[in-house]
């Protein structure tokens, strides 16, 4: 069951639509929301400070239009993954700066917490990371032990409950499938229930969490672990039910006057690059 929205609600989309934006637009229209695809990062006068606005789009677009739409954008803290208990992360993870990471002389997985300017992946050592001409030394990055995810799932979380979900990768390759058709459905949802029960207060009420099955070659076993957390208003839906994904997106990027006290800490301004 999806969540009904007042008829005055509207969804703003960027000039170029990806597959997820198109699916969300169709879902929004089905429930009576107006859909406004902007020609550029400028809000038209008739939508400026109008009540009932929501958004789906990238950080540059969101950063340009959110204030004029009176929106708040929910996002997890940069260090959320690094602060997770080991039982959920299953690897050592640290939030540091790109400048510090460049000093490393060991292989590592490096990604930015929210921005996508730095290609996320395994680097043989810090010398392989981009120089200052690409990203400044104070750019925040997550540095993690290298692990192998056998299969990965995307969870759209609403009020500490998995509201929609999809498989998105198998053996590191894109392979979306509805979670109901996947052999790991029950294991994924059981792991998510434990994670959200223990860590829900450290996440926004509407967020995306990616989880995966890790192969531990040293111990000869497999276990579930969190891959990362992301903003729901800038996350690919893959094979998840778009109507239920829309429920999460509407909460994650919604009117400022509906912001709850609980979510105030998760309203950092979006990045303006990436």
CSV table of N, CA and C in Angstrom, one decimal, residues 21-89:
chain,number,residue,atom,x,y,z
A,21,UNK,N,13.8,8.7,-12.6
A,21,UNK,CA,13.0,9.9,-12.6
A,21,UNK,C,11.7,9.7,-13.5
A,22,UNK,N,11.8,9.0,-14.6
A,22,UNK,CA,10.7,8.8,-15.4
A,22,UNK,C,9.6,7.9,-14.7
A,23,UNK,N,10.1,6.8,-14.0
A,23,UNK,CA,9.2,6.0,-13.3
A,23,UNK,C,8.5,6.7,-12.1
A,24,UNK,N,9.3,7.6,-11.5
A,24,UNK,CA,8.7,8.3,-10.4
A,24,UNK,C,7.7,9.3,-10.9
A,25,UNK,N,8.0,9.9,-12.0
A,25,UNK,CA,7.0,10.9,-12.6
A,25,UNK,C,5.7,10.2,-12.9
A,26,UNK,N,5.8,9.0,-13.5
A,26,UNK,CA,4.5,8.2,-13.8
A,26,UNK,C,3.8,7.8,-12.5
A,27,UNK,N,4.6,7.4,-11.5
A,27,UNK,CA,3.9,7.1,-10.2
A,27,UNK,C,3.3,8.3,-9.5
A,28,UNK,N,3.9,9.5,-9.6
A,28,UNK,CA,3.4,10.7,-9.1
A,28,UNK,C,2.1,11.1,-9.8
A,29,UNK,N,2.0,11.0,-11.1
A,29,UNK,CA,0.8,11.3,-11.8
A,29,UNK,C,-0.3,10.3,-11.5
A,30,UNK,N,0.0,9.1,-11.3
A,30,UNK,CA,-1.0,8.1,-10.9
A,30,UNK,C,-1.8,8.5,-9.6
A,31,UNK,N,-1.0,9.1,-8.7
A,31,UNK,CA,-1.7,9.4,-7.4
A,31,UNK,C,-2.1,10.9,-7.4
A,32,UNK,N,-2.1,11.6,-8.5
A,32,UNK,CA,-2.6,12.9,-8.6
A,32,UNK,C,-1.7,14.1,-8.3
A,33,UNK,N,-0.4,13.8,-8.2
A,33,UNK,CA,0.6,14.9,-8.1
A,33,UNK,C,0.9,15.5,-9.4
A,34,UNK,N,1.1,16.8,-9.4
A,34,UNK,CA,1.6,17.5,-10.6
A,34,UNK,C,3.1,17.2,-10.7
A,35,UNK,N,3.5,17.1,-11.9
A,35,UNK,CA,5.0,16.8,-12.2
A,35,UNK,C,5.5,18.0,-13.0
A,36,UNK,N,6.6,18.6,-12.5
A,36,UNK,CA,7.2,19.8,-13.1
A,36,UNK,C,8.6,19.4,-13.5
A,37,UNK,N,8.9,19.2,-14.7
A,37,UNK,CA,10.3,19.0,-15.2
A,37,UNK,C,10.8,20.4,-15.6
A,38,UNK,N,11.9,20.9,-14.9
A,38,UNK,CA,12.4,22.2,-15.1
A,38,UNK,C,13.3,22.2,-16.3
A,39,UNK,N,13.4,23.3,-17.0
A,39,UNK,CA,14.3,23.4,-18.2
A,39,UNK,C,15.7,23.7,-17.8
A,40,UNK,N,15.9,24.1,-16.5
A,40,UNK,CA,17.2,24.5,-16.0
A,40,UNK,C,17.1,24.6,-14.5
A,41,UNK,N,18.2,25.0,-13.8
A,41,UNK,CA,18.2,25.1,-12.4
A,41,UNK,C,17.6,26.4,-11.9
A,42,UNK,N,16.4,26.8,-12.4
A,42,UNK,CA,15.7,28.0,-12.0
A,42,UNK,C,14.2,27.6,-11.8
A,43,UNK,N,13.7,27.9,-10.6
A,43,UNK,CA,12.3,27.6,-10.3
A,43,UNK,C,11.4,28.7,-10.9
A,44,UNK,N,10.4,28.3,-11.7
A,44,UNK,CA,9.5,29.3,-12.2
A,44,UNK,C,8.7,30.0,-11.1
A,45,UNK,N,8.3,31.2,-11.4
A,45,UNK,CA,7.6,32.0,-10.3
A,45,UNK,C,6.4,31.3,-9.7
A,46,UNK,N,5.6,30.6,-10.6
A,46,UNK,CA,4.4,29.9,-10.1
A,46,UNK,C,4.7,28.8,-9.1
A,47,UNK,N,5.9,28.3,-9.1
A,47,UNK,CA,6.3,27.3,-8.1
A,47,UNK,C,7.2,27.8,-7.0
A,48,UNK,N,7.7,29.0,-7.1
A,48,UNK,CA,8.6,29.5,-6.1
A,48,UNK,C,7.9,29.7,-4.8
A,49,UNK,N,8.3,29.0,-3.8
A,49,UNK,CA,7.8,29.0,-2.4
A,49,UNK,C,6.3,28.6,-2.4
A,50,UNK,N,5.9,27.8,-3.4
A,50,UNK,CA,4.6,27.2,-3.4
A,50,UNK,C,4.5,26.0,-2.4
A,51,UNK,N,3.4,25.9,-1.7
A,51,UNK,CA,3.3,24.7,-0.7
A,51,UNK,C,3.2,23.4,-1.4
A,52,UNK,N,3.8,22.4,-0.8
A,52,UNK,CA,3.6,21.0,-1.3
A,52,UNK,C,4.6,20.5,-2.2
A,53,UNK,N,5.8,21.1,-2.3
A,53,UNK,CA,6.8,20.7,-3.3
A,53,UNK,C,7.6,19.6,-2.8
A,54,UNK,N,8.1,18.8,-3.8
A,54,UNK,CA,9.0,17.7,-3.5
A,54,UNK,C,10.0,17.6,-4.7
A,55,UNK,N,11.1,16.8,-4.6
A,55,UNK,CA,12.1,16.8,-5.6
A,55,UNK,C,12.7,15.5,-5.8
A,56,UNK,N,13.1,15.2,-7.0
A,56,UNK,CA,14.0,14.1,-7.3
A,56,UNK,C,15.1,14.6,-8.3
A,57,UNK,N,16.4,14.4,-8.0
A,57,UNK,CA,17.4,14.9,-8.9
A,57,UNK,C,18.8,14.9,-8.2
A,58,UNK,N,19.8,15.2,-8.9
A,58,UNK,CA,21.1,15.2,-8.4
A,58,UNK,C,21.5,16.4,-7.5
A,59,UNK,N,22.7,16.3,-6.8
A,59,UNK,CA,23.0,17.3,-5.9
A,59,UNK,C,23.2,18.7,-6.5
A,60,UNK,N,23.7,18.8,-7.7
A,60,UNK,CA,23.8,20.2,-8.3
A,60,UNK,C,22.4,20.8,-8.5
A,61,UNK,N,21.6,20.0,-9.1
A,61,UNK,CA,20.2,20.5,-9.3
A,61,UNK,C,19.5,20.8,-8.0
A,62,UNK,N,19.6,19.9,-7.0
A,62,UNK,CA,18.9,20.1,-5.7
A,62,UNK,C,19.5,21.3,-5.0
A,63,UNK,N,20.8,21.5,-5.1
A,63,UNK,CA,21.4,22.7,-4.4
A,63,UNK,C,20.9,24.0,-5.0
A,64,UNK,N,20.6,24.0,-6.3
A,64,UNK,CA,20.2,25.2,-7.0
A,64,UNK,C,18.7,25.5,-6.8
A,65,UNK,N,17.9,24.5,-6.5
A,65,UNK,CA,16.4,24.8,-6.5
A,65,UNK,C,15.8,24.6,-5.1
A,66,UNK,N,16.4,23.9,-4.2
A,66,UNK,CA,15.7,23.5,-3.0
A,66,UNK,C,15.2,24.7,-2.2
A,67,UNK,N,16.1,25.8,-2.1
A,67,UNK,CA,15.7,26.9,-1.3
A,67,UNK,C,14.5,27.6,-1.8
A,68,UNK,N,14.4,27.8,-3.2
A,68,UNK,CA,13.3,28.5,-3.8
A,68,UNK,C,12.0,27.6,-3.7
A,69,UNK,N,12.2,26.3,-3.5
A,69,UNK,CA,11.0,25.4,-3.4
A,69,UNK,C,10.6,25.2,-1.9
A,70,UNK,N,11.4,25.8,-1.0
A,70,UNK,CA,11.2,25.7,0.4
A,70,UNK,C,11.2,24.2,0.8
A,71,UNK,N,12.2,23.5,0.3
A,71,UNK,CA,12.4,22.1,0.6
A,71,UNK,C,13.5,21.8,1.6
A,72,UNK,N,13.4,20.7,2.3
A,72,UNK,CA,14.5,20.2,3.1
A,72,UNK,C,14.9,18.9,2.5
A,73,UNK,N,16.2,18.6,2.4
A,73,UNK,CA,16.7,17.4,1.8
A,73,UNK,C,17.3,16.5,2.9
A,74,UNK,N,16.8,15.4,3.1
A,74,UNK,CA,17.3,14.5,4.2
A,74,UNK,C,18.4,13.6,3.6
A,75,UNK,N,19.5,13.5,4.4
A,75,UNK,CA,20.6,12.7,4.0
A,75,UNK,C,21.4,12.2,5.2
A,76,UNK,N,22.0,11.0,5.0
A,76,UNK,CA,22.7,10.4,6.2
A,76,UNK,C,24.0,11.2,6.4
A,77,UNK,N,24.5,11.1,7.6
A,77,UNK,CA,25.8,11.8,8.0
A,77,UNK,C,26.9,11.2,7.2
A,78,UNK,N,27.9,12.0,6.9
A,78,UNK,CA,29.1,11.5,6.2
A,78,UNK,C,29.8,10.4,6.9
A,79,UNK,N,29.8,10.4,8.2
A,79,UNK,CA,30.5,9.3,8.9
A,79,UNK,C,29.6,8.2,9.4
A,80,UNK,N,28.4,8.1,8.9
A,80,UNK,CA,27.5,7.0,9.3
A,80,UNK,C,28.1,5.6,9.1
A,81,UNK,N,28.6,5.4,8.0
A,81,UNK,CA,29.2,4.1,7.7
A,81,UNK,C,30.4,3.8,8.6
A,82,UNK,N,31.2,4.8,8.8
A,82,UNK,CA,32.4,4.6,9.7
A,82,UNK,C,32.0,4.3,11.1
A,83,UNK,N,30.8,4.8,11.5
A,83,UNK,CA,30.4,4.6,12.9
A,83,UNK,C,29.6,3.4,13.2
A,84,UNK,N,29.3,2.6,12.1
A,84,UNK,CA,28.5,1.4,12.3
A,84,UNK,C,29.2,0.4,13.1
A,85,UNK,N,28.5,-0.3,14.0
A,85,UNK,CA,29.1,-1.4,14.7
A,85,UNK,C,29.6,-2.5,13.7
A,86,UNK,N,30.7,-3.1,14.0
A,86,UNK,CA,31.4,-4.1,13.1
A,86,UNK,C,30.4,-5.2,12.7
A,87,UNK,N,29.5,-5.6,13.5
A,87,UNK,CA,28.6,-6.6,13.1
A,87,UNK,C,27.8,-6.3,11.9
A,88,UNK,N,27.6,-5.0,11.6
A,88,UNK,CA,26.9,-4.5,10.4
A,88,UNK,C,27.8,-4.1,9.2
A,89,UNK,N,29.0,-3.6,9.5
A,89,UNK,CA,29.9,-3.2,8.4
A,89,UNK,C,30.8,-4.3,8.0
